[in-house]
Coordinates of C-alpha atoms and ligand atoms in Angstrom, one line a residue:
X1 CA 121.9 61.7 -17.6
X2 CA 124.4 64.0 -15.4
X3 CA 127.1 60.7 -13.6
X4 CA 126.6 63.0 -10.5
X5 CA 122.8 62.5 -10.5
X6 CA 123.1 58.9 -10.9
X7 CA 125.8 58.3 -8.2
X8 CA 123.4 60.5 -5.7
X9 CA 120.5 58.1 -7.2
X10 CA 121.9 55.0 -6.8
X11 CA 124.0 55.6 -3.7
X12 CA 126.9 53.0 -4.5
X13 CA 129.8 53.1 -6.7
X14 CA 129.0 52.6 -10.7
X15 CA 129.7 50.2 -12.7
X16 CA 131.6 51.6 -16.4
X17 CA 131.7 48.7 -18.9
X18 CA 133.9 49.0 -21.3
X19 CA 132.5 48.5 -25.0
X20 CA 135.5 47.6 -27.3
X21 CA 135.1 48.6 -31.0
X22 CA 138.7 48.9 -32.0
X23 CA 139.1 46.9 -35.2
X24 CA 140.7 44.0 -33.3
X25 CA 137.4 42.8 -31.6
X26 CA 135.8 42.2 -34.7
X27 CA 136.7 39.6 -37.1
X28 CA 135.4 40.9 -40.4
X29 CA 135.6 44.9 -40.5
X30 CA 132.1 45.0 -42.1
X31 CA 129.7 47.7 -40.6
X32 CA 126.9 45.8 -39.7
X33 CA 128.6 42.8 -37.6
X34 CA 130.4 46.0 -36.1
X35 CA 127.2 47.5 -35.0
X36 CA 125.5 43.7 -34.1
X37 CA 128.2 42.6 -32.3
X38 CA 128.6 45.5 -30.5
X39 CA 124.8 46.3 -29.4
X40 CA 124.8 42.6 -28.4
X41 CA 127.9 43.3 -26.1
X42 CA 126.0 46.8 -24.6
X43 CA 122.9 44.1 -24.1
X44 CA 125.2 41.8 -21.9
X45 CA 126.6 44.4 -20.2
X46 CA 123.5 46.4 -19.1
X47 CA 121.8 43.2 -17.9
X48 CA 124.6 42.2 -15.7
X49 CA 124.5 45.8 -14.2
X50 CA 126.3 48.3 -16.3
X51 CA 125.6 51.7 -14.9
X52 CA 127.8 53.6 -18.0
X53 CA 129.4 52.1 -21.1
X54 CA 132.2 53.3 -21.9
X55 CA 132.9 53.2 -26.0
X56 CA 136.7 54.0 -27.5
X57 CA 137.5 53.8 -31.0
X58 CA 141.3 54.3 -30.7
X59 CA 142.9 52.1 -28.0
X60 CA 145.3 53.9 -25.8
X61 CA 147.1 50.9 -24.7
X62 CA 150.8 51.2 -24.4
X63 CA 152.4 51.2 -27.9
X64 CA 149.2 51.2 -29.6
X65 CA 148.7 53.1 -32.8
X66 CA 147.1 56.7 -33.2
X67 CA 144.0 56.7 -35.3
X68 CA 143.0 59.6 -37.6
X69 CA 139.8 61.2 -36.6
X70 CA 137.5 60.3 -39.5
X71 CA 138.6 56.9 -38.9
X72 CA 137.7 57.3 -34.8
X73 CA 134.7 59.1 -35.7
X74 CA 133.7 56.0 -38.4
X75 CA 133.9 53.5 -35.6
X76 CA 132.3 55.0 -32.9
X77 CA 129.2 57.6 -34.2
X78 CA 127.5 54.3 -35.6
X79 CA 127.9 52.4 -32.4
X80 CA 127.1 55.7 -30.2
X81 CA 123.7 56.5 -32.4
X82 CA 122.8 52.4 -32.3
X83 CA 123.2 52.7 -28.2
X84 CA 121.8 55.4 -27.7
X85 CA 118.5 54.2 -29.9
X86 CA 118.2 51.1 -27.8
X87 CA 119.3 51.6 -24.6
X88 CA 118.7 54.3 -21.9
X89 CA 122.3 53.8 -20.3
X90 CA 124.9 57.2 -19.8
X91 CA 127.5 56.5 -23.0
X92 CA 130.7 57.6 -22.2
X93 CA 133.1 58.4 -25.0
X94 CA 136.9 57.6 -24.2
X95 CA 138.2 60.0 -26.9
X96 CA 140.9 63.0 -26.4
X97 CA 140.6 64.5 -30.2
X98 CA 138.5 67.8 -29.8
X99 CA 137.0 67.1 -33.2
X100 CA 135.5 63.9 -31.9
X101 CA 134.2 65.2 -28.8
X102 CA 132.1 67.9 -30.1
X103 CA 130.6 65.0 -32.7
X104 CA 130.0 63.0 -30.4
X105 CA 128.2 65.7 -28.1
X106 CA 126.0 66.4 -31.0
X107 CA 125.0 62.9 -31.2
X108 CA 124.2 62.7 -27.4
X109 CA 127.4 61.2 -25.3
X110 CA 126.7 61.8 -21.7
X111 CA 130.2 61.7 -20.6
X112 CA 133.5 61.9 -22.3
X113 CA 136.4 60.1 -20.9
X114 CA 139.4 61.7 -21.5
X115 CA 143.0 60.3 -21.1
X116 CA 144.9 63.3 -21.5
X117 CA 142.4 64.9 -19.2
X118 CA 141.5 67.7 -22.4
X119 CA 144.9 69.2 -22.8
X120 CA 144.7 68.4 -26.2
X121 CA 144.6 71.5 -29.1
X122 CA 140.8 73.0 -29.0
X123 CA 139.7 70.5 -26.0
X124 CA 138.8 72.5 -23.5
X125 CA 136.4 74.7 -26.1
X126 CA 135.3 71.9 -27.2
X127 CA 133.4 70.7 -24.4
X128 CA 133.1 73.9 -22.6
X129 CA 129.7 75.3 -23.9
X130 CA 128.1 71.5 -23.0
X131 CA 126.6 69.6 -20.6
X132 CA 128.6 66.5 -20.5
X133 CA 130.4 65.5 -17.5
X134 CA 134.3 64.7 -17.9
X135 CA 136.4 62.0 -16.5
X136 CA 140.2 63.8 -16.5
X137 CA 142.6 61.1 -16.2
X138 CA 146.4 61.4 -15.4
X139 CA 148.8 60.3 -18.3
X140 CA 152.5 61.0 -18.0
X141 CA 154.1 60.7 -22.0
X142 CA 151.7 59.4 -25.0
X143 CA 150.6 56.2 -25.3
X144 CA 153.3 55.0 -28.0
X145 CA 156.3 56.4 -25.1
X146 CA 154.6 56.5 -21.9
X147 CA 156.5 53.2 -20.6
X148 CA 160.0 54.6 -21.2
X149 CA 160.2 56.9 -18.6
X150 CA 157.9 56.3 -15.4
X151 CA 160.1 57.8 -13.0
X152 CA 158.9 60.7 -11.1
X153 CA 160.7 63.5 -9.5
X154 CA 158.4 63.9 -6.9
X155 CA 156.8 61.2 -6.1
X156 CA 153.6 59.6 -7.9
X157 CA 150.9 60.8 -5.5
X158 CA 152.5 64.4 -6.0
X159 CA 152.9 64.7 -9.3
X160 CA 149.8 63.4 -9.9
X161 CA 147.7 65.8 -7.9
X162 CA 149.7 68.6 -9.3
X163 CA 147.8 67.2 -12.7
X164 CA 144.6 67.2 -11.1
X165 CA 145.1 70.8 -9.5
X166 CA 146.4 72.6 -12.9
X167 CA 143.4 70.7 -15.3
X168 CA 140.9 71.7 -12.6
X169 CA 141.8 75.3 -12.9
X170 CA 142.5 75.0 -16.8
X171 CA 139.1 74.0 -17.0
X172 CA 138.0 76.3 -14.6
X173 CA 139.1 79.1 -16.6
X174 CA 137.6 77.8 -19.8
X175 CA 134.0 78.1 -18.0
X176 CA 133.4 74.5 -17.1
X177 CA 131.8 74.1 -14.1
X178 CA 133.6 71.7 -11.1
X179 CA 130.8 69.8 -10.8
X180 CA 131.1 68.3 -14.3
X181 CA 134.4 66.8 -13.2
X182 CA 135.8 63.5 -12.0
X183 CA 139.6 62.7 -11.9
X184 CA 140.9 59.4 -12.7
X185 CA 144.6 58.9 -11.4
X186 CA 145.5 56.5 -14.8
X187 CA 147.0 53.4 -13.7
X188 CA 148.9 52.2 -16.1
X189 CA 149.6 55.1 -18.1
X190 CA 153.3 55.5 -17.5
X191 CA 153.8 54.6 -14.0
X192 CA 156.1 51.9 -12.7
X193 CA 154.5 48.8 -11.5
X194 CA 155.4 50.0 -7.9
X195 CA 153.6 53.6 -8.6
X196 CA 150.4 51.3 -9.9
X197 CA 150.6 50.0 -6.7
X198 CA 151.2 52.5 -4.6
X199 CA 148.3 54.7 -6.2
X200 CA 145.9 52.0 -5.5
X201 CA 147.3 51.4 -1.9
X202 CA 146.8 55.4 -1.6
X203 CA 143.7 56.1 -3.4
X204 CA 141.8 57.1 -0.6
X205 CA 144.1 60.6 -0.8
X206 CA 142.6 61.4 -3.7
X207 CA 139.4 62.2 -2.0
X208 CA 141.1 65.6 -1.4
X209 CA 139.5 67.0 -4.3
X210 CA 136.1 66.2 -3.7
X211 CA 135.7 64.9 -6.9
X212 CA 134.2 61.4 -8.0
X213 CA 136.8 59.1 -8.4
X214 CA 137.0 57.0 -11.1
X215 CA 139.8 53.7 -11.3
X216 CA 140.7 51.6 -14.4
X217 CA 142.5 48.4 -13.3
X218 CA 140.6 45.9 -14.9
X219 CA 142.6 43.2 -16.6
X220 CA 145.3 45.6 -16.7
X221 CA 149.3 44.4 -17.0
X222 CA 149.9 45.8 -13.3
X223 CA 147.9 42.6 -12.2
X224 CA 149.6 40.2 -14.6
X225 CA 152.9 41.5 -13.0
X226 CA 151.7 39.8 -9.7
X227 CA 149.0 37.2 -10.5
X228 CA 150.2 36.1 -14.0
X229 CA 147.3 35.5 -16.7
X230 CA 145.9 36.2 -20.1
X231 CA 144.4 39.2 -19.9
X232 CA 141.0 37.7 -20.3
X233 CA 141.4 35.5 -17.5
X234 CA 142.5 38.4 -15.1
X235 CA 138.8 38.6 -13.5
X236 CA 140.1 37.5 -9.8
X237 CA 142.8 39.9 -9.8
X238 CA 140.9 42.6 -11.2
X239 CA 137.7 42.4 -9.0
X240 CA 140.2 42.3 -6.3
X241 CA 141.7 45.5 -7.6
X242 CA 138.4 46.8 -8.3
X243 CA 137.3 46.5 -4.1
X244 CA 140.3 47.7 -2.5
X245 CA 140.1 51.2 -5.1
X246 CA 136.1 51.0 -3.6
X247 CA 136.8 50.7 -0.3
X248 CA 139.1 53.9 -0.5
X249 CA 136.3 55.7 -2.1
X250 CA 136.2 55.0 -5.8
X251 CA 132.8 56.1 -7.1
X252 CA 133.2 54.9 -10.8
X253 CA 134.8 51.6 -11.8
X254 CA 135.7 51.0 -15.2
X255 CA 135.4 47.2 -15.9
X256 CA 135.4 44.3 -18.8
X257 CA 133.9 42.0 -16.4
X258 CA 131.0 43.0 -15.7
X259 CA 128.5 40.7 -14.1
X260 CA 131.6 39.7 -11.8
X261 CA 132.1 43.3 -10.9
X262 CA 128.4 44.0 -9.7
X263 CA 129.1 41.2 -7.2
X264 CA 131.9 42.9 -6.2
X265 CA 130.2 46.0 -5.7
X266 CA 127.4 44.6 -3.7
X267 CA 129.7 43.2 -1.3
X268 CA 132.0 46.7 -0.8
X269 CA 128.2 48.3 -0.5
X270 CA 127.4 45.8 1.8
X271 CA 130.8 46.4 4.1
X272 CA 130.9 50.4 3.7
X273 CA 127.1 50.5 5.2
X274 CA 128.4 49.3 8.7
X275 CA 131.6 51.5 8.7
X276 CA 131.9 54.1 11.0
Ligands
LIG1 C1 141.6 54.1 -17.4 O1 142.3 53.6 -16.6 N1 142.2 52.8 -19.5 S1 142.4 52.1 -22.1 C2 145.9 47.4 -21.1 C3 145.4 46.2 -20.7 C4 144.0 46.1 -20.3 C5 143.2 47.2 -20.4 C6 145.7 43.9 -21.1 N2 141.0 54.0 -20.9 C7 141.6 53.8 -18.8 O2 141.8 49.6 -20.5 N3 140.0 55.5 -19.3 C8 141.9 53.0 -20.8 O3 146.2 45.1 -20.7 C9 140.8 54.5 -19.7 N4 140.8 55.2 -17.1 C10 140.0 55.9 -18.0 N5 139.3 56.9 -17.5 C11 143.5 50.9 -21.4 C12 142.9 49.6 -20.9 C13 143.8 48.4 -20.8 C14 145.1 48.5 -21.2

């Protein structure tokens, strides 16, 4: 299922859930509490209104680890095959290793989700000769250094829609077709806490590309910074997050709270219908 069909369908903003299958989320490491636990989470989710789920194998978290891609590949083309067996939901793949996406593609992954927006070695091919749509998300740095240096020359708004202009026409030129796009400005991904900030309080300016949106705040250290809490008990903070990004135009919110977020978006949906 195109994301661009389903936002026209449903006429509101879509609810990503986010499916975690790192090793962390899972006490034992044996395949089939792997597969269980997570078909039981993609359940949950899709009753309490997940449009998309959203299924990493490496986390991208600052400082986290890089994974080799048999070992991605081993965690997520189990999970991806048992999803896609039970459920009729768009998957999305968060993933920026070429050799992954094109497995993953074969395997029937609606969308991948890419935080380094397919500049990767092989990316671009990778995807080009598909259908999948592709979420390109703004990352300054790697995930291991992105927090050392989050100060930009130009501003954060800038230099972030520089991204967005250059991947657009990189993918352009690789034969991908616009409409398979949405940008993702990647808060959180080596930005200060006041550029967070000030990308959410500007998000509407990224409607200049006439590209879904997609934002990814949920539970995410930004909102600890001003509302401290673990980060599962960020829901507040992040559904709050989640509404001002919607009421600026965000099409696609990508979300471990689920239930709580569908609330959230019935009540932007509700407000945006009477807007001038
Ligand atoms: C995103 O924004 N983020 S992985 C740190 C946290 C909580 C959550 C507790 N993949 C995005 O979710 N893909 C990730 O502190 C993403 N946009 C897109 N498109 C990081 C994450 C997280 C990190």
């Amino acid at each position: 299922m195109k994301i661009t069909n389903l936002l026209n369908q449903k006429k509101r903003p879509l609810l990503m859930g986010i499916l975690n299958v790192t090793p962390d989320s899972f006490s034992d490491g044996g395949r089939y509490n792997h597969i269980h636990s997570a078909l039981k989470q993609a359940e949950q989710m899709i009753t309490d209104g997940a449009d998309i789920l959203d299924i990493g194998g490496e986390s991208t978290r600052p400082g986290a680890t890089f994974v080799p891609v048999k070992e991605e590949l081993a965690r997520v083309l189990p999970i991806l095959k048992a999803v896609k067996q039970n459920f009729s939901v768009p998957v999305s793949i968060d993933t920026y290793k070429a050799e992954v996406m094109r497995a993953v593609i074969a395997e029937g992954a609606d969308l991948i989700n890419d935080v380094k927006a397919l500049t990767e070695p092989d990316a671009l091919a990778a995807v080009a000769n598909t259908n999948v749509d592709l979420c390109l998300m703004h990352m300054r740095g790697t995930p291991q250094t992105m927090q050392k240096n989050t100060q930009y020359e130009q501003g954060v708004l800038v230099e972030v829609k520089n991204f967005f202009k250059q991947r657009i026409i990189a993918c352009q030129q690789a034969g991908i077709a616009r409409e398979r796009l949405l940008l993702d400005p990647g808060f959180g991904f080596g930005k200060s806490q006041t550029d967070n900030f000030k990308m959410l309080a500007e998000f509407a300016s990224f409607k200049e590309f006439e590209l879904p949106l997609l934002a990814g705040i949920s539970r995410k250290s930004m909102l600890n910074a001003v509302a401290p809490a673990e980060p599962a008990q960020r829901v507040y903070s992040s559904i709050c997050a989640a509404t001002i990004a919607m009421l600026q135009g965000a099409q696609i919110i990508r979300v471990h709270d689920v239930a709580a977020s569908a609330d959230a978006i019935a009540v932007t949906v509700a407000t945006l219908k009477e807007k001038n």
